[in-house]
CSV table of C-alpha atoms in Angstrom, one decimal:
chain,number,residue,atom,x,y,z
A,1,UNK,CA,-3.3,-35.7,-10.8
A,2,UNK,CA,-0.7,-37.3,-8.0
A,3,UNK,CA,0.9,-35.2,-5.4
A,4,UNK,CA,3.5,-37.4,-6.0
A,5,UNK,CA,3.7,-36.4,-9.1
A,6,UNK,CA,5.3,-33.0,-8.5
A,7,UNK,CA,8.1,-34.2,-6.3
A,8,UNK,CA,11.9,-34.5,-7.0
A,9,UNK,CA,14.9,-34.7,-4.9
A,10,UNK,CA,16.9,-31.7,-3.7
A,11,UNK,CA,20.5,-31.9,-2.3
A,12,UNK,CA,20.2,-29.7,0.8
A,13,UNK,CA,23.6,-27.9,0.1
A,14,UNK,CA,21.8,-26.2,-2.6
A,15,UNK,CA,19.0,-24.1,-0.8
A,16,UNK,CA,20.0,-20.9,-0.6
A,17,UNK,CA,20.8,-19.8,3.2
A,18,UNK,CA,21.7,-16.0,2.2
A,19,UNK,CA,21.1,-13.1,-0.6
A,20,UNK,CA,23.7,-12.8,-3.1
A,21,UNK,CA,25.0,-9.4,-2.2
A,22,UNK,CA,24.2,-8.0,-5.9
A,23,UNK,CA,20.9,-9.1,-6.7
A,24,UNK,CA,21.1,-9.0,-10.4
A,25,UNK,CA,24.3,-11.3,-10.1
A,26,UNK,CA,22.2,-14.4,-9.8
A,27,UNK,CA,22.0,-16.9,-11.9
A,28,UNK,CA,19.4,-17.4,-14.7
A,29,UNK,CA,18.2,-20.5,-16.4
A,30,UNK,CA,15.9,-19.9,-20.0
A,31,UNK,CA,14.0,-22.6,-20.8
A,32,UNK,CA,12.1,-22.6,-24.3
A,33,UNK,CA,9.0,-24.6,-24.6
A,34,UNK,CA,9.1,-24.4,-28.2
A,35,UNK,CA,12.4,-25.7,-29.0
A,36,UNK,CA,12.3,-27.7,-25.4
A,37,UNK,CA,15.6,-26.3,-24.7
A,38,UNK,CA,17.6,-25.5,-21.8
A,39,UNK,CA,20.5,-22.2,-21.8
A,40,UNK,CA,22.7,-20.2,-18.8
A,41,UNK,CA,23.0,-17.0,-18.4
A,42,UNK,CA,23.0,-14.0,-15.5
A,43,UNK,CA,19.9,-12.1,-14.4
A,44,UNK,CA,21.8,-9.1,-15.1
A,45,UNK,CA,21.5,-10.4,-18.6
A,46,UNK,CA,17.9,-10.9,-18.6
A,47,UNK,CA,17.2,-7.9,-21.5
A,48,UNK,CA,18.9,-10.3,-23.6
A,49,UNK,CA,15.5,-11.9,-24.2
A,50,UNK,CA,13.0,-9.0,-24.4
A,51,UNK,CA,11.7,-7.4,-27.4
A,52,UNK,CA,10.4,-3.9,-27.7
A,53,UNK,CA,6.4,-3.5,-27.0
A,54,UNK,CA,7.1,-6.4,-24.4
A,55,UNK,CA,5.3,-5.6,-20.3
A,56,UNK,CA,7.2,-6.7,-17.6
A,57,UNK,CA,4.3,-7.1,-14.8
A,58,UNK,CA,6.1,-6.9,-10.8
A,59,UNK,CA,3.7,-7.5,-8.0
A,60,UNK,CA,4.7,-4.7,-5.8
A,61,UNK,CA,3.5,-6.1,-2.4
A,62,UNK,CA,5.7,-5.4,0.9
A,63,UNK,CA,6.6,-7.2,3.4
A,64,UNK,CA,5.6,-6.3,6.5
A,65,UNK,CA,8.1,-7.7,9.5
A,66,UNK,CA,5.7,-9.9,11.3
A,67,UNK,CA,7.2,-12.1,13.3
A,68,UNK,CA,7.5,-11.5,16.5
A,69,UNK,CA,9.2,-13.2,19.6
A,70,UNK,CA,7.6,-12.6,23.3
A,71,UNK,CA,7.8,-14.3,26.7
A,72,UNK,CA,5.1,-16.2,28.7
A,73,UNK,CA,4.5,-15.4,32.6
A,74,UNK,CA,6.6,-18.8,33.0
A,75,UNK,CA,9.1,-17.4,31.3
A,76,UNK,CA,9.1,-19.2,27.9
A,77,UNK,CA,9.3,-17.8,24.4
A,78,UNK,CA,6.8,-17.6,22.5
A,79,UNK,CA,6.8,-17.2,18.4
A,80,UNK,CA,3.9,-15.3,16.5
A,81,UNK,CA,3.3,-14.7,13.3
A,82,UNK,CA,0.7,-12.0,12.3
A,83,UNK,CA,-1.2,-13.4,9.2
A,84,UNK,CA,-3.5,-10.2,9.1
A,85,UNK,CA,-5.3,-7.6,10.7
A,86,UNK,CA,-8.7,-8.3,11.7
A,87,UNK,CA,-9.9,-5.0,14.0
A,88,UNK,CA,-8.3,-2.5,15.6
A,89,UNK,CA,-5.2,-4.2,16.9
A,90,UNK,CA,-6.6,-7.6,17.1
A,91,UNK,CA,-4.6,-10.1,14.5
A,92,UNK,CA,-5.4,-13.5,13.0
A,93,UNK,CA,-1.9,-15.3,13.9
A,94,UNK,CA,0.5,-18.4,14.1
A,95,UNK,CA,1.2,-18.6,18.0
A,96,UNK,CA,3.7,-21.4,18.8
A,97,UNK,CA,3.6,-23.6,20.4
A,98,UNK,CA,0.0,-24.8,20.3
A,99,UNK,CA,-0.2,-24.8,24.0
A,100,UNK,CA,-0.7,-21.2,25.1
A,101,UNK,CA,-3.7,-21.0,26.4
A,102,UNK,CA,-6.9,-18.2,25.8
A,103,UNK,CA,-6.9,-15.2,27.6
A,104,UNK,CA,-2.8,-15.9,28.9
A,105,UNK,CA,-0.6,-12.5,28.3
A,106,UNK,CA,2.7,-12.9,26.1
A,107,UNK,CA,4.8,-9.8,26.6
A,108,UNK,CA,7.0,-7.6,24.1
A,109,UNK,CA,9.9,-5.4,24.3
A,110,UNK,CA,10.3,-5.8,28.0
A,111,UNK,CA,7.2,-6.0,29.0
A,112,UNK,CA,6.2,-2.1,27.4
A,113,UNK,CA,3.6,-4.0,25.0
A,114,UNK,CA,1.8,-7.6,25.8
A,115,UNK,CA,-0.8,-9.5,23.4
A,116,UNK,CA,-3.6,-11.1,24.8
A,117,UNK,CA,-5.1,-15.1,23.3
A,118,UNK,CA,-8.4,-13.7,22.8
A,119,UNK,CA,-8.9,-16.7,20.8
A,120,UNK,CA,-7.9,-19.6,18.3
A,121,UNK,CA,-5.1,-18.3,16.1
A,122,UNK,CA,-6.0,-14.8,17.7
A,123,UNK,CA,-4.2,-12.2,19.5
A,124,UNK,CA,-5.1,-8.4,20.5
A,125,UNK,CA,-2.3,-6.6,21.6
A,126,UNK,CA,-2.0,-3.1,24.0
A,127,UNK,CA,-0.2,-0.9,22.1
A,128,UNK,CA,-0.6,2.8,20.4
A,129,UNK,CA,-1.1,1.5,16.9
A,130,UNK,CA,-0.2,-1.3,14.4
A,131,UNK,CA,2.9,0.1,13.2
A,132,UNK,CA,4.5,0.2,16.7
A,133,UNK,CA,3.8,-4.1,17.1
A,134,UNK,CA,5.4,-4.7,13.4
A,135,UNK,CA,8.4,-2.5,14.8
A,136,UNK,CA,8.9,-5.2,17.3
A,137,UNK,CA,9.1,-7.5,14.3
A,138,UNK,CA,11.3,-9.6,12.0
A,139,UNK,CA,11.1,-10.4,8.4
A,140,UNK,CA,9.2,-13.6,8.1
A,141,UNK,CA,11.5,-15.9,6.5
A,142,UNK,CA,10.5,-19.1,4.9
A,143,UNK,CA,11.4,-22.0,7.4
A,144,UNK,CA,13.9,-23.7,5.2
A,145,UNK,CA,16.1,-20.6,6.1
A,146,UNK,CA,18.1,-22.5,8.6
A,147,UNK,CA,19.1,-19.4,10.4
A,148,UNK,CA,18.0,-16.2,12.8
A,149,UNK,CA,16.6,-13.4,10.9
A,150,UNK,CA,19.5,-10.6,10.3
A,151,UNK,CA,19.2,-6.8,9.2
A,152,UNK,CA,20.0,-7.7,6.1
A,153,UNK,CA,16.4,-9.5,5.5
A,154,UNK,CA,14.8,-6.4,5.9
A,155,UNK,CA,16.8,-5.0,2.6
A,156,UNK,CA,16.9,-8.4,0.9
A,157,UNK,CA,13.5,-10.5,1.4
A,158,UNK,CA,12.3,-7.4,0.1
A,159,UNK,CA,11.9,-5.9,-3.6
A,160,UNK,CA,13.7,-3.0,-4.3
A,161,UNK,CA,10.1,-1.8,-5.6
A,162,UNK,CA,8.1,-3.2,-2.9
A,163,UNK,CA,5.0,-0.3,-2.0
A,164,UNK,CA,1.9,-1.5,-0.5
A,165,UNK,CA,2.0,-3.2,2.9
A,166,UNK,CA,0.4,-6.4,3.4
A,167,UNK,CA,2.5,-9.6,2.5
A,168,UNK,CA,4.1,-12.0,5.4
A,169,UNK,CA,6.3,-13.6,2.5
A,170,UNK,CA,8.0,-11.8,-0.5
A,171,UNK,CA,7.3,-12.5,-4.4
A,172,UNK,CA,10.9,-13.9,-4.5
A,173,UNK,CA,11.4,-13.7,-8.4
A,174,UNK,CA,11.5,-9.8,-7.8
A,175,UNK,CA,13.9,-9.8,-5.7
A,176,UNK,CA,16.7,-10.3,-8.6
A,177,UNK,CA,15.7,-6.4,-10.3
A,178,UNK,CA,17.6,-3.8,-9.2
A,179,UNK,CA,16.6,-0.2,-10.0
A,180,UNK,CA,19.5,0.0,-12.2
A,181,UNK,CA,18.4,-3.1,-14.2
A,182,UNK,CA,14.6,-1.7,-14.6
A,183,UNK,CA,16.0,1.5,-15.9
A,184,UNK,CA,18.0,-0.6,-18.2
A,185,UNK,CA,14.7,-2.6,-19.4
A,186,UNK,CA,12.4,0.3,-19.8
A,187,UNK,CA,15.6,2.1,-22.3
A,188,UNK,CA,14.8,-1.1,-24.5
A,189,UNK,CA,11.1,0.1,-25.0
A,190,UNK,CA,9.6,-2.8,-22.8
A,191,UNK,CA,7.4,-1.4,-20.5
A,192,UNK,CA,7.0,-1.9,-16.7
A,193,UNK,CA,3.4,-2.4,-15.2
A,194,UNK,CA,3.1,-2.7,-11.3
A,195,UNK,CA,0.2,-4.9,-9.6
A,196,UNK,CA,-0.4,-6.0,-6.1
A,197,UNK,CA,-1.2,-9.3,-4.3
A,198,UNK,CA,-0.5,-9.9,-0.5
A,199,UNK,CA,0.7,-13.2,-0.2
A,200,UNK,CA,-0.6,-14.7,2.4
A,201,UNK,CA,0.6,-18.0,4.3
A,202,UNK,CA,-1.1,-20.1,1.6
A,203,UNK,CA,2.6,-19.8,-0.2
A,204,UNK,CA,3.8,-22.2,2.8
A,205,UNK,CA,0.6,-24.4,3.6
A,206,UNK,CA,1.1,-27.9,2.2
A,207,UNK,CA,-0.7,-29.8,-0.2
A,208,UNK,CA,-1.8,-32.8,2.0
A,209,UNK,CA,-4.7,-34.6,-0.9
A,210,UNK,CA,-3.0,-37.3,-2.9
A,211,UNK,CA,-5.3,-36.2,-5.3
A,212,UNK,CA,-4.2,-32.4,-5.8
A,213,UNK,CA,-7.3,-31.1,-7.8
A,214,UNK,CA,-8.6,-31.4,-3.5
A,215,UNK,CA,-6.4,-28.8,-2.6
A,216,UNK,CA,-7.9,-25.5,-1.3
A,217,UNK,CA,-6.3,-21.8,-2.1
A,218,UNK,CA,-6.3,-19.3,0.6
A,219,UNK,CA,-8.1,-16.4,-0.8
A,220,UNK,CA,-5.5,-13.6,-1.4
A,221,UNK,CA,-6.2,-9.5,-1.9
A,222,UNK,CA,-5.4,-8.7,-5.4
A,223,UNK,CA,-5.3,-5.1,-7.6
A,224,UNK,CA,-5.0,-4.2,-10.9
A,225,UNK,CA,-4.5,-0.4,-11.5
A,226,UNK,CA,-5.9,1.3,-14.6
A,227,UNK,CA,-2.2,2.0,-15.9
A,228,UNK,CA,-1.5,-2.0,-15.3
A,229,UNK,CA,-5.0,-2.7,-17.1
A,230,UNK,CA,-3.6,-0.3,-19.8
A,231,UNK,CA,0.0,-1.8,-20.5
A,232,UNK,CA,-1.9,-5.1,-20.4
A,233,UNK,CA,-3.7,-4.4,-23.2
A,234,UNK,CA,-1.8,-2.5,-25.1
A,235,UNK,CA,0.6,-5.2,-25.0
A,236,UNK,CA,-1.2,-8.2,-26.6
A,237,UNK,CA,-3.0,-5.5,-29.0
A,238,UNK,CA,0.6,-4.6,-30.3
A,239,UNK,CA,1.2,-8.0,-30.5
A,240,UNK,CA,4.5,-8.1,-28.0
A,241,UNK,CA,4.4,-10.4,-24.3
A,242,UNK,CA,3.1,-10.1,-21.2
A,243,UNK,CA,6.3,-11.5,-18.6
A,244,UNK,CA,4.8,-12.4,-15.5
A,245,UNK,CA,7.5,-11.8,-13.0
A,246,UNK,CA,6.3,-14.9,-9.9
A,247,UNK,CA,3.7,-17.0,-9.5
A,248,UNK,CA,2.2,-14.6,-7.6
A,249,UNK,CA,2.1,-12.1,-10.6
A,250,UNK,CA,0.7,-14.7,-13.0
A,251,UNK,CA,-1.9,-15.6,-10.9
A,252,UNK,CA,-2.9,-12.3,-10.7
A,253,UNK,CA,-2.9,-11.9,-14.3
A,254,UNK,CA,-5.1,-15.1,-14.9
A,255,UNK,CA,-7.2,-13.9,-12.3
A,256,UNK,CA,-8.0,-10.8,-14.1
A,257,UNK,CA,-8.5,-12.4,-17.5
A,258,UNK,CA,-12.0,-13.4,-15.8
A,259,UNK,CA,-12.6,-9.6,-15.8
A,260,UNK,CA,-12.0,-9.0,-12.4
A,261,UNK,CA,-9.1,-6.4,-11.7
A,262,UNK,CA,-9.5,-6.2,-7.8
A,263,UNK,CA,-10.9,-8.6,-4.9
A,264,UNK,CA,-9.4,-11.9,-3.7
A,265,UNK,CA,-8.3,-14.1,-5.6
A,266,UNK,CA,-7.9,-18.4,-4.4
A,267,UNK,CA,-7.0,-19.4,-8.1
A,268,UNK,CA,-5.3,-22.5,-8.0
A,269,UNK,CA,-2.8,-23.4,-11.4
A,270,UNK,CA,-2.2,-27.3,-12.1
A,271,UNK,CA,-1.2,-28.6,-15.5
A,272,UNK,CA,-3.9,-28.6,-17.8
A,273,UNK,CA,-4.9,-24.8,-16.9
A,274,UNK,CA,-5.3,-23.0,-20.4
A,275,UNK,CA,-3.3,-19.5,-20.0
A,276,UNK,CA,-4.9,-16.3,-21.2
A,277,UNK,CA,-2.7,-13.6,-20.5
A,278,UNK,CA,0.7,-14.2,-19.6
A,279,UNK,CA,3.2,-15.5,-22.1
A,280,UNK,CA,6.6,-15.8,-20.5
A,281,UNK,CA,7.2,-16.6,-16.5
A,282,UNK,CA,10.3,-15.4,-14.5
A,283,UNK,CA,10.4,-17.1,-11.4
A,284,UNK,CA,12.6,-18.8,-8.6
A,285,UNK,CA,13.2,-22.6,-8.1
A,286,UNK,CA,10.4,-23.9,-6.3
A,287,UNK,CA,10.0,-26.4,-3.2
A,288,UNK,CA,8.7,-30.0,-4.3
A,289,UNK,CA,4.9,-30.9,-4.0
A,290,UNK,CA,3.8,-27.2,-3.8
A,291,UNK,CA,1.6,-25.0,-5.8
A,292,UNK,CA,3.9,-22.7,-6.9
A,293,UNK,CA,5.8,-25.6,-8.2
A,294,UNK,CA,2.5,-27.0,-9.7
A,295,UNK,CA,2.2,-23.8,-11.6
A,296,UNK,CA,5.8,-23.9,-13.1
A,297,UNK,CA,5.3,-27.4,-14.8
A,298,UNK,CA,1.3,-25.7,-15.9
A,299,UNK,CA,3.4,-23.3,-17.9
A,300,UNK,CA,6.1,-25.3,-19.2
A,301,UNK,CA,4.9,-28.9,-19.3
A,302,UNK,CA,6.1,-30.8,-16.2
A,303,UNK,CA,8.8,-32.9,-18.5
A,304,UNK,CA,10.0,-30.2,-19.4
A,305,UNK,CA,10.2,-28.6,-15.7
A,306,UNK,CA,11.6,-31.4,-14.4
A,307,UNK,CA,14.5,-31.5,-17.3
A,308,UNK,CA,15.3,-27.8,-16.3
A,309,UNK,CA,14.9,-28.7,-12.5
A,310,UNK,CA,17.8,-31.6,-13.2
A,311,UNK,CA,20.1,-29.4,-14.6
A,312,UNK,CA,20.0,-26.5,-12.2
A,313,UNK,CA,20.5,-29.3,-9.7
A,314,UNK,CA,23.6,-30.8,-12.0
A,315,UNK,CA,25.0,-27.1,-12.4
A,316,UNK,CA,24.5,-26.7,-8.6
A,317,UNK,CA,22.2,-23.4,-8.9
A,318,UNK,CA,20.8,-22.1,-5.6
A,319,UNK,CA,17.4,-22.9,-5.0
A,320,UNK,CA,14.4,-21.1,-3.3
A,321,UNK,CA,13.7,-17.9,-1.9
A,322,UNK,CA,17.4,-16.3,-2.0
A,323,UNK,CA,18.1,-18.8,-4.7
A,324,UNK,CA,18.2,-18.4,-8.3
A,325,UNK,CA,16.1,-17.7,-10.8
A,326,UNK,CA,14.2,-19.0,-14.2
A,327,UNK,CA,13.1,-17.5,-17.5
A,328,UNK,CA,10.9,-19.7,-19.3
A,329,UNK,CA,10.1,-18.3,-22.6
């Protein structure tokens, strides 16, 4: 299978610079594989399409604000983004640019906190704990966000459910629920399960192999709680749908259909993959050539995708990660 394969041409009017200011006021496109058809609606609107005995599965990760701006001795910036904890308050990390050196000193906040190069994508900062470096932080928004982070990323590039720390990017098909509109779904007897997976920068590293079946996940920490496990199977016992809500979710899900409901998780989904537990996928417009858009045209057929991708483009829907969103049943 071609790289090329999975691209398309995006005005860039349509990418989505800012949040709509009500969440659940975005708009939704439901495509049906079955009948191979193509409707408009609102997100708001989305219990439209669920039957009772249904699970809506939301990956609760939060984002933790971790990038962070500091100053060389020269007096340059410097931009960091914290990828993960290794030990104590040494991080594996983006450092731009490339040529800070090992062992040189970028300083935070005035010169109160300063990280250390202690080696290749590596910095170990002085401070009393973790928390106090993500408080020097920003949300880590995806770089087709032409624009400086605002306080309003720290309430929209996250999921009004959002729980357990660990994510530097947010499962953006969540972030259309409100906790008005999950009340409203659970009074129609469809039942809400939570599970967790960090997303880690493998949701912005590029597909370079022409021939994509070369491409390499980054292994990602993954959890499945009993109560999850529960709904899960309860669901397709009862007949009713499992909704995936992000590739991130169905990923999950797939990966615990091998029997595994925690650990890491580098699945990789490319048409052809067979699905065994999710049935219908919410999710955002996705960038050309990536996995996430790879997964999209695995669940729906990539003719199909692409017909649905044409006429979001045509209706001039907003793309991406504050973008709107997609149902495909």
């Amino acid at each position: 299978m071609r790289l090329s394969d999975f691209d398309y041409t995006l005005p860039r009017e349509l990418i989505a610079q800012y949040p709509l200011k009500e969440r659940e006021a975005a708009r939704l496109l439901v495509l049906d594989r079955k009948q191979g058809t193509v409707e408009h609606s609102l997100f708001k609107n989305i219990t439209d399409y669920f039957q009772p005995s249904d699970t809506v599965v939301l990956n609760n990760t939060r984002v933790l604000p971790s990038r962070l701006i500091g100053s060389r001795r020269t007096g340059g910036k410097v931009e960091l983004l914290l990828l993960k904890a290794k030990s104590g308050l040494t991080f594996e990390a983006l450092i731009r640019p490339g040529r800070v050196k090992l062992k040189e000193k970028i300083t935070f906040n005035g010169g109160k906190i300063y990280g250390e190069v202690t080696g290749r994508n590596e910095i170990t900062f002085s401070a009393k704990d973790a928390q106090t470096i993500y408080n020097l932080g920003v949300m880590p928004l995806p770089p087709y966000i032409k624009r400086d982070c605002e306080d309003l990323d720290r309430v929209y590039y996250q999921t009004v459910y959002a729980k357990e720390d660990g994510s530097i990017a947010s499962p953006t098909a969540g972030l259309h629920f409100t906790e008005g509109l999950i009340a409203k779904i659970k009074s129609c007897g469809v039942n809400i399960a939570y599970i967790t997976l960090h997303i880690s920068y493998s949701t912005f590293k590029p597909v370079k192999s022409e021939d994509i079946t070369g491409h390499k996940m980054e292994k990602e920490f993954f959890q499945i709680s009993k109560e999850a496990e529960g709904y899960i199977n309860r669901t397709h016992l009862n007949k009713g749908r499992i909704f995936a809500v992000g590739t991130t979710t169905c990923r999950t899900l797939e990966t615990y259909a091998s029997g595994i409901n925690e650990g890491y998780t580098d699945l990789f989904i490319y048409p052809g993959y067979k699905f065994k537990i999710a049935d219908c996928l919410i999710t955002n417009f996705h960038l050309p050539k990536t996995t996430l858009f790879m997964l999209a045209c695995a669940f729906a057929g990539e003719k199909l995708i692409k017909k649905a991708y044409q006429e979001a483009i045509d209706r001039k829907y907003r793309f991406y990660s504050y973008g709107d969103a997609m149902l495909i049943i």
